[in-house]
Short mmCIF file of C-alpha atoms in Angstrom, two decimals:
data_model
loop_
_atom_site.label_atom_id
_atom_site.label_comp_id
_atom_site.label_asym_id
_atom_site.label_seq_id
_atom_site.Cartn_x
_atom_site.Cartn_y
_atom_site.Cartn_z
CA MET A 1 20.93 -68.60 -19.47
CA ALA A 2 18.37 -68.62 -16.71
CA SER A 3 20.40 -66.15 -14.72
CA ASN A 4 20.49 -63.76 -17.65
CA ASN A 5 16.72 -63.95 -18.02
CA TRP A 6 16.32 -63.25 -14.31
CA ILE A 7 18.58 -60.20 -14.54
CA PHE A 8 16.73 -58.96 -17.60
CA SER A 9 13.37 -59.38 -15.87
CA PHE A 10 14.64 -57.56 -12.80
CA ILE A 11 15.76 -54.61 -14.93
CA ILE A 12 12.37 -54.43 -16.65
CA VAL A 13 10.44 -54.58 -13.37
CA PHE A 14 12.71 -52.01 -11.71
CA GLY A 15 12.44 -49.65 -14.66
CA PHE A 16 8.66 -50.00 -14.75
CA CYS A 17 8.38 -49.29 -11.02
CA THR A 18 10.66 -46.29 -11.31
CA PHE A 19 8.72 -44.93 -14.26
CA SER A 20 5.41 -45.51 -12.46
CA SER A 21 6.70 -43.69 -9.38
CA TYR A 22 7.89 -40.82 -11.55
CA VAL A 23 4.54 -40.55 -13.36
CA GLU A 24 2.65 -40.80 -10.07
CA GLY A 25 4.85 -38.07 -8.63
CA GLN A 26 4.23 -35.86 -11.64
CA ASN A 27 0.46 -36.41 -11.43
CA SER A 28 0.14 -35.94 -7.66
CA VAL A 29 -1.16 -32.81 -5.95
CA VAL A 30 1.64 -30.31 -5.29
CA GLU A 31 1.76 -28.75 -1.84
CA LEU A 32 2.23 -24.99 -2.22
CA ASN A 33 3.27 -22.62 0.55
CA GLU A 34 4.89 -19.24 1.16
CA ASP A 35 8.21 -20.43 -0.25
CA ASN A 36 7.22 -22.08 -3.55
CA TRP A 37 3.93 -20.41 -4.47
CA THR A 38 5.60 -18.52 -7.33
CA ASP A 39 5.95 -21.84 -9.18
CA MET A 40 2.35 -21.40 -10.30
CA LEU A 41 3.43 -18.37 -12.35
CA LYS A 42 5.49 -20.57 -14.72
CA ARG A 43 2.87 -22.99 -16.08
CA GLU A 44 -0.86 -23.56 -16.18
CA TRP A 45 -2.20 -24.49 -12.76
CA MET A 46 -5.35 -25.34 -10.87
CA VAL A 47 -4.90 -24.53 -7.19
CA GLU A 48 -7.20 -25.33 -4.29
CA PHE A 49 -7.22 -23.40 -0.99
CA TYR A 50 -8.39 -25.59 1.86
CA ALA A 51 -8.27 -26.12 5.62
CA PRO A 52 -8.03 -29.50 7.42
CA TRP A 53 -11.09 -28.73 9.55
CA CYS A 54 -13.32 -27.76 6.59
CA PRO A 55 -15.99 -30.45 5.78
CA ALA A 56 -16.39 -29.27 2.15
CA CYS A 57 -12.62 -29.47 1.69
CA LYS A 58 -12.61 -33.06 2.97
CA ALA A 59 -15.37 -33.95 0.51
CA LEU A 60 -13.34 -32.47 -2.36
CA GLU A 61 -10.09 -34.18 -1.38
CA GLY A 62 -10.69 -37.47 -3.28
CA ILE A 63 -12.00 -35.68 -6.38
CA TRP A 64 -9.01 -33.33 -6.36
CA LYS A 65 -6.59 -36.28 -6.29
CA GLU A 66 -8.37 -37.93 -9.24
CA PHE A 67 -8.24 -34.65 -11.13
CA ALA A 68 -4.50 -34.44 -10.43
CA GLN A 69 -3.97 -37.96 -11.81
CA HIS A 70 -5.47 -36.91 -15.15
CA SER A 71 -3.61 -33.60 -15.21
CA SER A 72 -0.77 -34.98 -17.39
CA GLY A 73 -3.19 -35.46 -20.29
CA LEU A 74 -4.47 -31.92 -19.77
CA GLY A 75 -1.00 -30.37 -19.71
CA ILE A 76 -1.53 -28.63 -16.36
CA LYS A 77 -0.33 -28.94 -12.80
CA VAL A 78 -2.60 -29.31 -9.78
CA GLY A 79 -1.75 -27.85 -6.38
CA LYS A 80 -3.27 -27.06 -3.00
CA VAL A 81 -2.61 -24.55 -0.23
CA ASP A 82 -3.32 -25.05 3.45
CA VAL A 83 -4.54 -21.68 4.73
CA ILE A 84 -3.67 -22.66 8.31
CA THR A 85 0.03 -23.15 7.64
CA SER A 86 0.18 -20.45 4.92
CA PRO A 87 -2.00 -17.55 6.12
CA GLY A 88 -0.04 -15.11 3.97
CA LEU A 89 -1.25 -16.84 0.79
CA SER A 90 -4.87 -16.71 1.92
CA GLY A 91 -4.44 -12.94 2.32
CA ARG A 92 -2.57 -12.62 -0.96
CA PHE A 93 -5.41 -14.37 -2.85
CA MET A 94 -8.15 -12.78 -0.66
CA VAL A 95 -9.65 -16.18 0.18
CA THR A 96 -12.93 -15.62 2.05
CA ALA A 97 -14.54 -19.08 1.62
CA LEU A 98 -13.31 -22.66 1.62
CA PRO A 99 -12.59 -24.44 -0.58
CA THR A 100 -11.58 -21.84 -3.18
CA ILE A 101 -10.13 -22.86 -6.54
CA PHE A 102 -8.03 -20.66 -8.84
CA HIS A 103 -6.93 -21.16 -12.43
CA VAL A 104 -3.51 -19.63 -13.13
CA LEU A 105 -1.92 -19.05 -16.53
CA ASN A 106 0.72 -16.51 -17.63
CA GLY A 107 0.40 -14.55 -14.40
CA GLU A 108 -3.40 -14.21 -14.76
CA PHE A 109 -5.61 -15.49 -11.95
CA ARG A 110 -9.23 -16.60 -12.44
CA GLN A 111 -11.48 -18.00 -9.76
CA TYR A 112 -13.24 -21.24 -10.61
CA LYS A 113 -16.91 -21.21 -9.56
CA GLY A 114 -18.21 -24.28 -11.40
CA SER A 115 -19.26 -27.69 -10.13
CA ARG A 116 -16.75 -29.51 -7.95
CA ASP A 117 -16.66 -32.86 -9.70
CA ARG A 118 -13.90 -34.36 -11.81
CA GLU A 119 -15.76 -34.10 -15.14
CA SER A 120 -16.57 -30.40 -14.66
CA LEU A 121 -12.98 -29.64 -13.69
CA MET A 122 -11.59 -31.47 -16.73
CA THR A 123 -14.13 -29.81 -19.05
CA PHE A 124 -13.12 -26.41 -17.66
CA ILE A 125 -9.55 -27.08 -18.88
CA GLU A 126 -10.20 -29.12 -22.05
CA GLU A 127 -12.77 -26.74 -23.52
CA ARG A 128 -10.85 -23.69 -22.24
CA LYS A 129 -13.89 -22.37 -20.40
CA TRP A 130 -11.57 -20.33 -18.24
CA GLN A 131 -11.46 -17.83 -21.13
CA GLN A 132 -15.07 -16.92 -20.28
CA VAL A 133 -14.07 -15.91 -16.75
CA ASP A 134 -12.74 -12.40 -16.13
CA PRO A 135 -9.26 -12.42 -14.58
CA VAL A 136 -8.60 -10.86 -11.23
CA PRO A 137 -7.98 -7.07 -11.65
CA GLY A 138 -4.39 -5.90 -11.61
CA TRP A 139 -4.71 -4.07 -8.30
CA LYS A 140 -5.98 -7.31 -6.67
CA SER A 141 -3.53 -9.60 -8.44
CA PRO A 142 -1.71 -11.87 -5.93
CA ASN A 143 1.69 -10.93 -7.35
CA SER A 144 1.08 -7.16 -7.02
CA LEU A 145 2.76 -4.94 -4.45
CA GLN A 146 -0.39 -4.06 -2.53
CA MET A 147 -1.39 -7.71 -2.13
CA SER A 148 2.12 -8.44 -0.88
CA VAL A 149 1.48 -5.87 1.86
CA VAL A 150 -1.87 -7.53 2.65
CA SER A 151 -0.08 -10.88 2.84
CA SER A 152 2.36 -9.45 5.37
CA PHE A 153 -0.52 -8.22 7.55
CA PHE A 154 -2.14 -11.66 7.44
CA LYS A 155 1.11 -13.31 8.51
CA LEU A 156 1.52 -10.75 11.28
CA SER A 157 -1.99 -11.40 12.56
CA GLN A 158 -1.31 -15.15 12.55
CA ASN A 159 1.91 -14.65 14.52
CA LEU A 160 0.12 -12.43 17.05
CA ARG A 161 -2.60 -15.02 17.50
CA ASP A 162 -0.01 -17.74 18.07
CA LEU A 163 1.75 -15.52 20.60
CA HIS A 164 -1.57 -14.86 22.37
CA ASN A 165 -2.29 -18.59 22.56
CA LYS A 166 1.19 -19.27 23.89
CA MET A 167 0.89 -16.67 26.64
CA THR A 168 -2.56 -17.85 27.73
CA GLU A 169 -1.99 -21.61 27.43
CA ASP A 170 1.71 -22.15 28.15
CA PHE A 171 2.30 -19.35 30.68
CA GLY A 172 -1.20 -19.30 32.20
CA LEU A 173 -1.66 -15.58 31.61
CA PRO A 174 -5.31 -14.43 31.75
CA THR A 175 -6.90 -13.23 28.54
CA TRP A 176 -7.25 -9.65 29.73
CA GLY A 177 -3.55 -9.62 30.69
CA SER A 178 -2.58 -10.69 27.17
CA TYR A 179 -4.80 -7.98 25.68
CA LEU A 180 -3.26 -5.41 28.04
CA ILE A 181 0.25 -6.35 26.94
CA PHE A 182 -0.75 -6.03 23.28
CA ALA A 183 -2.37 -2.63 23.94
CA ILE A 184 0.73 -1.25 25.69
CA ALA A 185 2.99 -2.60 22.95
CA THR A 186 0.76 -1.00 20.29
CA ILE A 187 0.89 2.41 22.01
CA LEU A 188 4.67 2.27 22.40
CA MET A 189 5.19 1.22 18.79
CA GLY A 190 2.87 4.00 17.60
CA ALA A 191 4.77 6.61 19.61
CA LEU A 192 8.10 5.31 18.31
CA LEU A 193 6.82 5.32 14.73
CA GLY A 194 5.55 8.90 15.13
CA LEU A 195 8.93 10.01 16.47
CA VAL A 196 10.71 8.41 13.53
CA LEU A 197 8.34 10.08 11.05
CA VAL A 198 8.86 13.50 12.65
CA CYS A 199 12.65 13.09 12.46
CA LEU A 200 12.42 12.07 8.81
CA LEU A 201 10.25 15.07 7.98
CA ASP A 202 12.72 17.38 9.72
CA LEU A 203 15.54 15.90 7.66
CA ILE A 204 13.64 16.14 4.38
CA TYR A 205 12.00 19.52 5.01
CA PRO A 206 14.16 21.41 7.54
CA PRO A 207 12.43 24.36 9.27
CA LYS A 208 13.32 27.90 8.14
CA HIS A 209 15.23 29.99 10.73
CA THR A 210 13.84 33.56 11.12
CA SER A 211 15.97 36.32 12.65
CA VAL A 212 14.44 37.94 15.76
CA GLN A 213 14.86 41.71 15.93
CA SER A 214 16.27 43.02 19.20
CA SER A 215 14.01 45.23 21.29
CA VAL A 216 17.00 47.32 22.50
CA PRO A 217 17.58 50.20 20.03
CA THR A 218 21.09 50.64 18.62
CA LYS A 219 23.03 53.91 18.34
CA THR A 220 22.19 54.25 14.67
CA GLN A 221 18.52 53.72 15.41
CA LYS A 222 18.64 56.30 18.22
CA LYS A 223 20.30 58.84 15.94
CA LYS A 224 17.74 58.21 13.21
CA ASP A 225 14.86 58.60 15.66
CA SER A 226 16.31 61.91 17.00
CA ASP A 227 16.72 63.27 13.46
CA ASP A 228 13.14 62.34 12.69
CA GLU A 229 11.96 64.10 15.85
CA LEU A 230 13.90 67.26 14.93
CA ALA A 231 12.45 67.20 11.44
CA ASP A 232 8.94 66.85 12.84
CA GLU A 233 9.53 69.79 15.21
CA ASP A 234 10.77 71.98 12.31
CA ILE A 235 7.66 71.12 10.31
CA ARG A 236 5.42 72.01 13.24
CA ASP A 237 7.24 75.34 13.76
CA ASP A 238 6.82 76.21 10.09
CA LEU A 239 3.14 75.43 10.27
CA VAL A 240 2.72 77.62 13.37
CA ASP A 241 4.59 80.51 11.71
CA ASP A 242 2.48 80.21 8.58
CA ALA A 243 -0.70 80.18 10.62
CA SER A 244 0.29 83.27 12.68
CA GLN A 245 1.37 85.12 9.55
CA SER A 246 -1.89 84.43 7.81
CA GLU A 247 -3.84 85.68 10.85
CA GLY A 248 -1.77 88.90 10.86
CA GLU A 249 -2.45 89.46 7.19
CA LYS A 250 -6.15 88.96 7.76
CA GLN A 251 -6.13 91.46 10.62
CA THR A 252 -4.28 94.05 8.49
CA ASP A 253 -6.75 93.60 5.65
CA SER A 254 -9.70 94.07 7.97
CA GLU A 255 -8.18 97.25 9.43
CA SER A 256 -7.54 98.74 5.98
CA ASP A 257 -11.13 97.97 4.97
CA GLN A 258 -12.39 99.75 8.10
CA ASP A 259 -10.27 102.81 7.38
CA TYR A 260 -11.54 102.96 3.85
CA LYS A 261 -15.13 102.83 5.00
CA THR A 262 -14.61 105.63 7.51
CA GLN A 263 -12.77 107.86 5.04
CA SER A 264 -14.86 107.27 1.95
CA PRO A 265 -17.97 109.24 2.99
CA ASN A 266 -15.90 112.44 3.38
CA LYS A 267 -14.15 111.99 0.11
CA MET A 268 -17.25 111.16 -1.91
CA LYS A 269 -18.97 114.14 -3.70
CA LYS A 270 -22.73 114.58 -3.69
CA ARG A 271 -24.30 114.75 -7.16
CA ARG A 272 -26.64 117.58 -7.92
CA PRO A 273 -30.15 116.74 -9.12
CA ARG A 274 -30.82 117.43 -12.77
CA ARG A 275 -33.29 120.11 -13.76
CA ALA A 276 -36.31 118.95 -15.70
CA ASP A 277 -36.51 120.26 -19.24
#
């Protein structure tokens, strides 16, 4: 009988500990990163962006954990993002100050700018004060295409900085040498990208081929030119003939007028004067 009571007590204690661990796990702060950040699009979330070196973030850490413990009664999930290990998310959300808190619901993102104490955070959810805050515009929404591009640039800049630190610290390369390598790599990549773009444009919009006329005249062209020259000569001859003929006619007319003037006085009769009445 005593053994049965001991087994029953063990089951109760084990079940209570398991349930407590489950509830504590459900009410703990969820670490979000580049891989699981889309989980915040499924439910209502409050997400903090922080950095380990930030004094204000360290001051908010205890309050954020207490807020997460009461999140089950609020029906929300509480998460946090380390901007050092997830630079792409800081670029995706355009985080410019730390700590930064976002409220997320149904794919809408609103930045929380109230007091950073547990009561104010709970009131913000319980009284639905987030409805008074304008959501982030669509073109700046973290799940938009353009912000995905910005996120990629932030991750690229972080990788380049890590590479710079590795070359200067691990390999002992001077700072100017690292900058020189980056400059040469940038020029080469730009030239390669320009070449690729030119090839793509030639494939999409091929250039039009124009036929070049030969400067050496063909037989047909020679014959045509000779015919034109003959025609021009005929026209000039006709014009010369017409001009000479017209001059001859003028000369004949002037001679006939002269003859008439010389002959007319002899042929004309003098009139006798009339006698006065």
